[in-house]
Amino acid sequence: MKPFVCVLVMLAAASLAACGGDGPTDPGGDPGGGNGDTRTIKDDPSFANDVWEVFTRRGCAASSCHGGGAGDLTMASASGAYTALVNVASLASGEVLVIPSNANDSYLVKKLEGRQSVGARMPLTGGALDNIDLSNIKNWINQGAKNN
């Protein structure tokens, strides 16, 4: 009987622990099994703290990718990335990369979801973004794509 009680206590503790925070969590933050941080979906993510973090962690801002200007999009710094994304048309498709308050029609989201009209789904390496990263980018856009 005691092992059964221990299992119930552990399940209850795990359920309670999952109730905190801004939203769903995902351990790691690195598709390769990285640093052990816990990421959350945020209602109003910050560009500098949340969106730029995705771009750097996933390699989008690396010199071998958009940090080096791949695809005519240069994202070598947070401020440069913001300027290159918000209200700027893609040279490849002509669609606006980030339309403040409209994630669904933003070309960045289309590229991340695989709904793009030109080229491949992003990121090219490491697989598609998970729900937490994609939700934070979409929430940032839908909250007005603030430079914060």
XYZ file of N, CA and C in Angstrom:
444
model
N 0.822 -1.201 0.000
C 0.000 0.000 0.000
C 0.860 1.257 0.000
N 2.000 1.249 0.695
C 2.845 2.432 0.761
C 3.373 2.867 -0.604
N 3.846 1.981 -1.486
C 4.321 2.435 -2.798
C 3.211 3.138 -3.583
N 1.987 2.685 -3.475
C 0.862 3.299 -4.166
C 0.650 4.725 -3.668
N 0.729 4.943 -2.368
C 0.575 6.268 -1.780
C 1.705 7.191 -2.256
N 2.935 6.675 -2.308
C 4.069 7.477 -2.784
C 3.857 7.924 -4.219
N 3.357 7.033 -5.056
C 3.108 7.378 -6.463
C 2.039 8.462 -6.538
N 0.984 8.343 -5.757
C -0.077 9.354 -5.762
C 0.452 10.717 -5.311
N 1.281 10.728 -4.288
C 1.853 11.986 -3.795
C 2.734 12.619 -4.871
N 3.542 11.811 -5.548
C 4.418 12.343 -6.592
C 3.600 12.886 -7.760
N 2.542 12.206 -8.147
C 1.681 12.694 -9.235
C 0.997 14.002 -8.851
N 0.529 14.091 -7.615
C -0.108 15.324 -7.155
C 0.880 16.477 -7.144
N 2.098 16.241 -6.696
C 3.126 17.288 -6.671
C 3.465 17.746 -8.082
N 3.576 16.820 -9.005
C 3.883 17.174 -10.396
C 2.746 17.991 -10.998
N 1.503 17.637 -10.689
C 0.362 18.379 -11.215
C 0.328 19.802 -10.675
N 0.599 19.963 -9.397
C 0.609 21.294 -8.797
C 1.748 22.142 -9.344
N 2.884 21.551 -9.569
C 4.036 22.292 -10.088
C 3.769 22.816 -11.487
N 2.958 22.121 -12.252
C 2.665 22.533 -13.623
C 1.671 23.683 -13.687
N 1.072 24.058 -12.567
C 0.043 25.104 -12.576
C 0.599 26.516 -12.508
N 1.860 26.727 -12.206
C 2.399 28.073 -12.046
C 2.848 28.677 -13.348
N 3.196 29.970 -13.324
C 3.794 30.643 -14.472
C 2.791 31.285 -15.394
N 3.310 31.807 -16.521
C 2.503 32.515 -17.499
C 1.766 31.590 -18.452
N 2.156 30.352 -18.553
C 1.537 29.457 -19.514
C 2.285 28.144 -19.548
N 2.053 27.364 -20.609
C 2.735 26.082 -20.717
C 4.242 26.247 -20.685
N 4.899 25.231 -20.164
C 6.351 25.282 -20.089
C 6.956 24.133 -20.877
N 8.206 24.307 -21.199
C 8.949 23.273 -21.905
C 10.357 23.294 -21.363
N 10.819 22.201 -20.780
C 12.175 22.222 -20.257
C 13.189 22.306 -21.385
N 14.310 22.860 -21.059
C 15.404 22.878 -22.024
C 15.577 24.203 -22.694
N 14.812 24.470 -23.698
C 14.990 25.687 -24.450
C 15.967 25.502 -25.587
N 16.454 24.307 -25.758
C 17.415 24.026 -26.817
C 17.014 22.695 -27.432
N 16.741 22.677 -28.727
C 16.292 21.436 -29.331
C 17.296 20.304 -29.195
N 18.529 20.631 -28.897
C 19.553 19.608 -28.735
C 19.749 19.170 -27.293
N 18.856 19.586 -26.390
C 18.953 19.158 -25.003
C 19.787 20.076 -24.152
N 19.744 21.341 -24.404
C 20.601 22.394 -23.884
C 20.717 22.630 -22.415
N 20.447 23.833 -22.020
C 20.900 24.373 -20.751
C 19.997 24.095 -19.561
N 18.837 23.480 -19.728
C 17.988 23.149 -18.606
C 17.058 24.267 -18.169
N 17.052 25.414 -18.872
C 16.118 26.487 -18.547
C 14.702 26.039 -18.877
N 13.729 26.658 -18.237
C 12.334 26.381 -18.531
C 11.758 27.586 -19.253
N 11.218 27.344 -20.434
C 10.612 28.406 -21.232
C 9.106 28.387 -21.030
N 8.457 29.534 -21.181
C 7.014 29.624 -21.049
C 6.435 30.432 -22.188
N 5.165 30.188 -22.482
C 4.432 31.025 -23.424
C 4.009 32.264 -22.655
N 4.345 33.426 -23.192
C 4.024 34.691 -22.543
C 2.962 35.432 -23.333
N 2.048 36.070 -22.614
C 0.987 36.839 -23.266
C 1.531 38.061 -23.979
N 2.531 38.703 -23.388
C 3.091 39.929 -23.956
C 4.617 39.841 -23.929
N 5.192 39.020 -24.803
C 6.643 38.838 -24.783
C 7.398 40.087 -25.203
N 8.607 40.191 -24.724
C 9.520 41.278 -25.071
C 10.340 40.848 -26.295
N 10.589 41.793 -27.216
C 11.428 41.459 -28.357
C 12.833 41.106 -27.887
N 13.436 41.972 -27.084
C 14.827 41.783 -26.665
C 15.018 40.543 -25.805
N 14.081 40.256 -24.914
C 14.254 39.145 -23.978
C 13.698 37.819 -24.466
N 12.655 37.857 -25.260
C 11.975 36.615 -25.627
C 12.125 36.251 -27.108
N 11.862 37.186 -27.993
C 11.922 36.896 -29.425
C 13.373 36.804 -29.894
N 14.186 37.781 -29.531
C 15.598 37.739 -29.912
C 16.273 36.494 -29.338
N 15.869 36.082 -28.154
C 16.421 34.873 -27.532
C 16.155 33.654 -28.417
N 14.976 33.568 -29.008
C 14.666 32.455 -29.910
C 15.601 32.504 -31.117
N 15.757 33.689 -31.704
C 16.602 33.825 -32.891
C 18.055 33.451 -32.592
N 18.549 33.821 -31.428
C 19.940 33.487 -31.104
C 20.082 32.018 -30.722
N 19.170 31.503 -29.916
C 19.253 30.106 -29.470
C 19.117 29.142 -30.637
N 18.266 29.449 -31.587
C 18.032 28.557 -32.719
C 19.010 28.780 -33.870
N 19.927 29.731 -33.739
C 20.956 29.926 -34.756
C 20.575 30.858 -35.889
N 19.398 31.442 -35.850
C 18.951 32.345 -36.916
C 19.852 33.572 -37.017
N 20.392 34.018 -35.887
C 21.232 35.218 -35.852
C 22.715 34.884 -35.988
N 23.043 33.637 -36.239
C 24.444 33.233 -36.402
C 25.010 33.810 -37.693
N 26.319 33.978 -37.731
C 26.958 34.561 -38.909
C 26.769 33.691 -40.146
N 26.532 32.402 -39.960
C 26.309 31.511 -41.097
C 24.868 31.567 -41.611
N 24.032 32.339 -40.931
C 22.625 32.443 -41.329
C 22.273 33.924 -41.470
N 21.187 34.369 -40.855
C 20.754 35.761 -41.015
C 21.651 36.757 -40.286
N 22.487 36.295 -39.379
C 23.486 37.184 -38.789
C 24.491 37.633 -39.834
N 24.624 36.825 -40.875
C 25.504 37.147 -41.993
C 24.753 37.645 -43.214
N 23.453 37.859 -43.077
C 22.667 38.429 -44.173
C 22.076 37.421 -45.138
N 21.981 36.158 -44.750
C 21.393 35.147 -45.632
C 19.980 35.537 -46.038
N 19.638 35.269 -47.278
C 18.291 35.566 -47.763
C 17.959 37.037 -47.763
N 18.972 37.890 -47.844
C 18.788 39.344 -47.822
C 18.118 39.842 -46.546
N 18.287 39.095 -45.451
C 17.773 39.509 -44.142
C 18.927 39.458 -43.158
N 19.303 40.611 -42.625
C 20.422 40.674 -41.685
C 19.897 40.877 -40.269
N 20.254 39.933 -39.406
C 19.844 39.970 -38.000
C 21.048 39.715 -37.114
N 22.051 40.576 -37.199
C 23.279 40.391 -36.428
C 23.156 40.897 -34.998
N 22.174 41.745 -34.728
C 21.940 42.273 -33.379
C 20.443 42.400 -33.167
N 20.037 42.533 -31.917
C 18.612 42.670 -31.621
C 18.036 43.920 -32.279
N 18.730 45.045 -32.158
C 18.202 46.285 -32.741
C 18.177 46.206 -34.267
N 19.201 45.598 -34.851
C 19.228 45.433 -36.299
C 18.135 44.506 -36.784
N 17.898 43.427 -36.034
C 16.849 42.481 -36.400
C 15.483 43.146 -36.343
N 15.238 43.904 -35.288
C 13.949 44.584 -35.168
C 13.718 45.496 -36.372
N 14.724 46.287 -36.700
C 14.623 47.221 -37.828
C 14.426 46.487 -39.150
N 15.055 45.321 -39.299
C 14.969 44.560 -40.543
C 13.657 43.790 -40.691
N 12.935 43.601 -39.576
C 11.726 42.777 -39.605
C 10.413 43.550 -39.631
N 10.284 44.565 -38.817
C 8.983 45.201 -38.586
C 8.664 46.203 -39.685
N 7.535 45.973 -40.338
C 7.036 46.810 -41.434
C 7.992 46.856 -42.617
N 8.740 45.784 -42.840
C 9.684 45.697 -43.956
C 9.238 44.557 -44.862
N 9.202 44.823 -46.163
C 8.820 43.794 -47.128
C 9.988 42.845 -47.391
N 9.668 41.576 -47.531
C 10.652 40.575 -47.925
C 11.072 40.858 -49.367
N 12.372 40.834 -49.620
C 12.848 41.032 -50.978
C 12.453 39.853 -51.873
N 12.292 38.671 -51.285
C 11.963 37.483 -52.070
C 10.489 37.421 -52.459
N 9.598 37.766 -51.530
C 8.165 37.595 -51.789
C 7.401 38.908 -51.924
N 7.951 39.987 -51.381
C 7.229 41.260 -51.361
C 6.276 41.389 -50.189
N 6.087 40.304 -49.435
C 5.191 40.345 -48.278
C 5.916 40.974 -47.095
N 5.156 41.649 -46.233
C 5.739 42.296 -45.061
C 6.132 41.218 -44.047
N 7.376 41.289 -43.578
C 7.899 40.282 -42.660
C 7.133 40.264 -41.342
N 7.001 41.421 -40.702
C 6.240 41.508 -39.458
C 5.247 42.658 -39.587
N 3.975 42.306 -39.542
C 2.889 43.285 -39.558
C 2.410 43.410 -38.118
N 2.713 44.530 -37.440
C 2.285 44.664 -36.050
C 0.790 44.369 -35.882
N 0.472 43.583 -34.872
C -0.893 43.182 -34.509
C -1.512 42.188 -35.479
N -0.709 41.603 -36.384
C -1.250 40.655 -37.356
C -0.240 39.535 -37.638
N -0.112 38.638 -36.694
C 0.847 37.544 -36.845
C 0.479 36.628 -38.004
N -0.792 36.341 -38.180
C -1.208 35.388 -39.196
C -0.766 35.794 -40.598
N -0.801 37.083 -40.913
C -0.424 37.547 -42.245
C 1.024 37.998 -42.341
N 1.760 37.954 -41.241
C 3.177 38.324 -41.260
C 3.975 37.220 -41.940
N 4.823 37.619 -42.888
C 5.591 36.639 -43.652
C 6.554 35.848 -42.765
N 7.067 36.464 -41.714
C 7.918 35.742 -40.775
C 7.191 34.518 -40.222
N 5.958 34.681 -39.791
C 5.182 33.569 -39.244
C 4.893 32.543 -40.333
N 4.576 33.010 -41.517
C 4.347 32.073 -42.623
C 5.593 31.224 -42.873
N 6.770 31.848 -42.832
C 8.022 31.101 -43.027
C 8.246 30.104 -41.887
N 7.928 30.509 -40.662
C 8.135 29.633 -39.510
C 7.142 28.471 -39.484
N 5.946 28.699 -40.040
C 4.916 27.655 -40.063
C 4.936 26.820 -41.340
N 5.743 27.223 -42.319
C 5.788 26.487 -43.576
C 4.688 26.874 -44.546
N 4.121 28.070 -44.401
C 3.069 28.552 -45.301
C 3.594 29.596 -46.288
N 4.904 29.667 -46.451
C 5.541 30.692 -47.265
C 5.255 30.487 -48.751
N 5.339 31.595 -49.503
C 5.138 31.529 -50.954
C 6.459 31.321 -51.687
N 7.579 31.616 -51.036
C 8.895 31.519 -51.658
C 9.858 30.872 -50.672
N 10.742 30.012 -51.186
C 11.788 29.438 -50.348
C 11.285 28.351 -49.416
N 12.112 28.048 -48.415
C 11.849 26.945 -47.499
C 11.354 27.444 -46.146
N 10.777 26.504 -45.411
C 10.381 26.780 -44.031
C 11.630 27.131 -43.227
N 11.480 28.038 -42.272
C 12.579 28.424 -41.387
C 12.317 27.857 -39.997
N 13.334 27.618 -39.222
C 14.741 27.644 -39.602
C 15.090 26.428 -40.451
N 16.136 26.583 -41.243
C 16.541 25.503 -42.136
C 17.114 24.316 -41.380
N 17.772 24.570 -40.246
C 18.371 23.487 -39.470
C 17.715 23.387 -38.094
N 17.778 22.225 -37.516
C 17.274 22.031 -36.160
C 15.787 21.778 -36.064
N 15.086 21.674 -37.165
C 13.652 21.412 -37.132
C 12.834 22.664 -36.893
N 11.532 22.519 -37.062
C 10.595 23.632 -36.887
C 10.602 24.111 -35.434
N 10.216 25.364 -35.239
C 10.078 25.888 -33.877
C 8.990 25.127 -33.145
N 9.172 24.938 -31.864
C 8.141 24.300 -31.077
C 7.034 25.309 -30.755
N 5.978 24.831 -30.135
C 4.820 25.667 -29.839
C 5.175 26.856 -28.951
N 6.077 26.686 -28.019
C 6.428 27.777 -27.109
C 7.111 28.904 -27.873
N 8.132 28.581 -28.659
C 8.828 29.623 -29.415
C 7.906 30.281 -30.429
N 7.157 29.488 -31.179
C 6.256 30.041 -32.187
C 5.170 30.897 -31.536
N 4.617 30.450 -30.427
C 3.577 31.222 -29.731
C 4.126 32.549 -29.225
N 5.344 32.549 -28.688
C 5.916 33.803 -28.199
C 6.152 34.792 -29.337
N 6.608 34.313 -30.480
C 6.796 35.210 -31.625
C 5.451 35.743 -32.096
N 4.464 34.871 -32.215
C 3.130 35.315 -32.652
C 2.505 36.267 -31.631
N 2.651 35.979 -30.350
C 2.097 36.865 -29.324
C 2.775 38.228 -29.356
N 4.100 38.250 -29.572
C 4.819 39.522 -29.683
C 4.255 40.338 -30.844
N 4.064 39.704 -31.987
C 3.513 40.410 -33.149
C 2.096 40.882 -32.849
N 1.258 39.999 -32.319
C -0.139 40.356 -32.061
C -0.300 41.420 -30.988
N 0.699 41.585 -30.143
C 0.669 42.658 -29.133
C 1.255 43.960 -29.690
N 1.463 44.027 -30.985
C 1.904 45.266 -31.614
C 3.362 45.278 -32.056
N 4.073 44.160 -31.918
C 5.483 44.058 -32.326
C 6.296 45.206 -31.755
N 6.186 45.367 -30.437
C 6.885 46.461 -29.763
C 8.392 46.240 -29.724
N 9.129 47.341 -29.780
C 10.585 47.288 -29.677
C 10.951 47.411 -28.199
N 10.741 46.319 -27.484
C 10.968 46.320 -26.035
C 11.859 45.187 -25.606
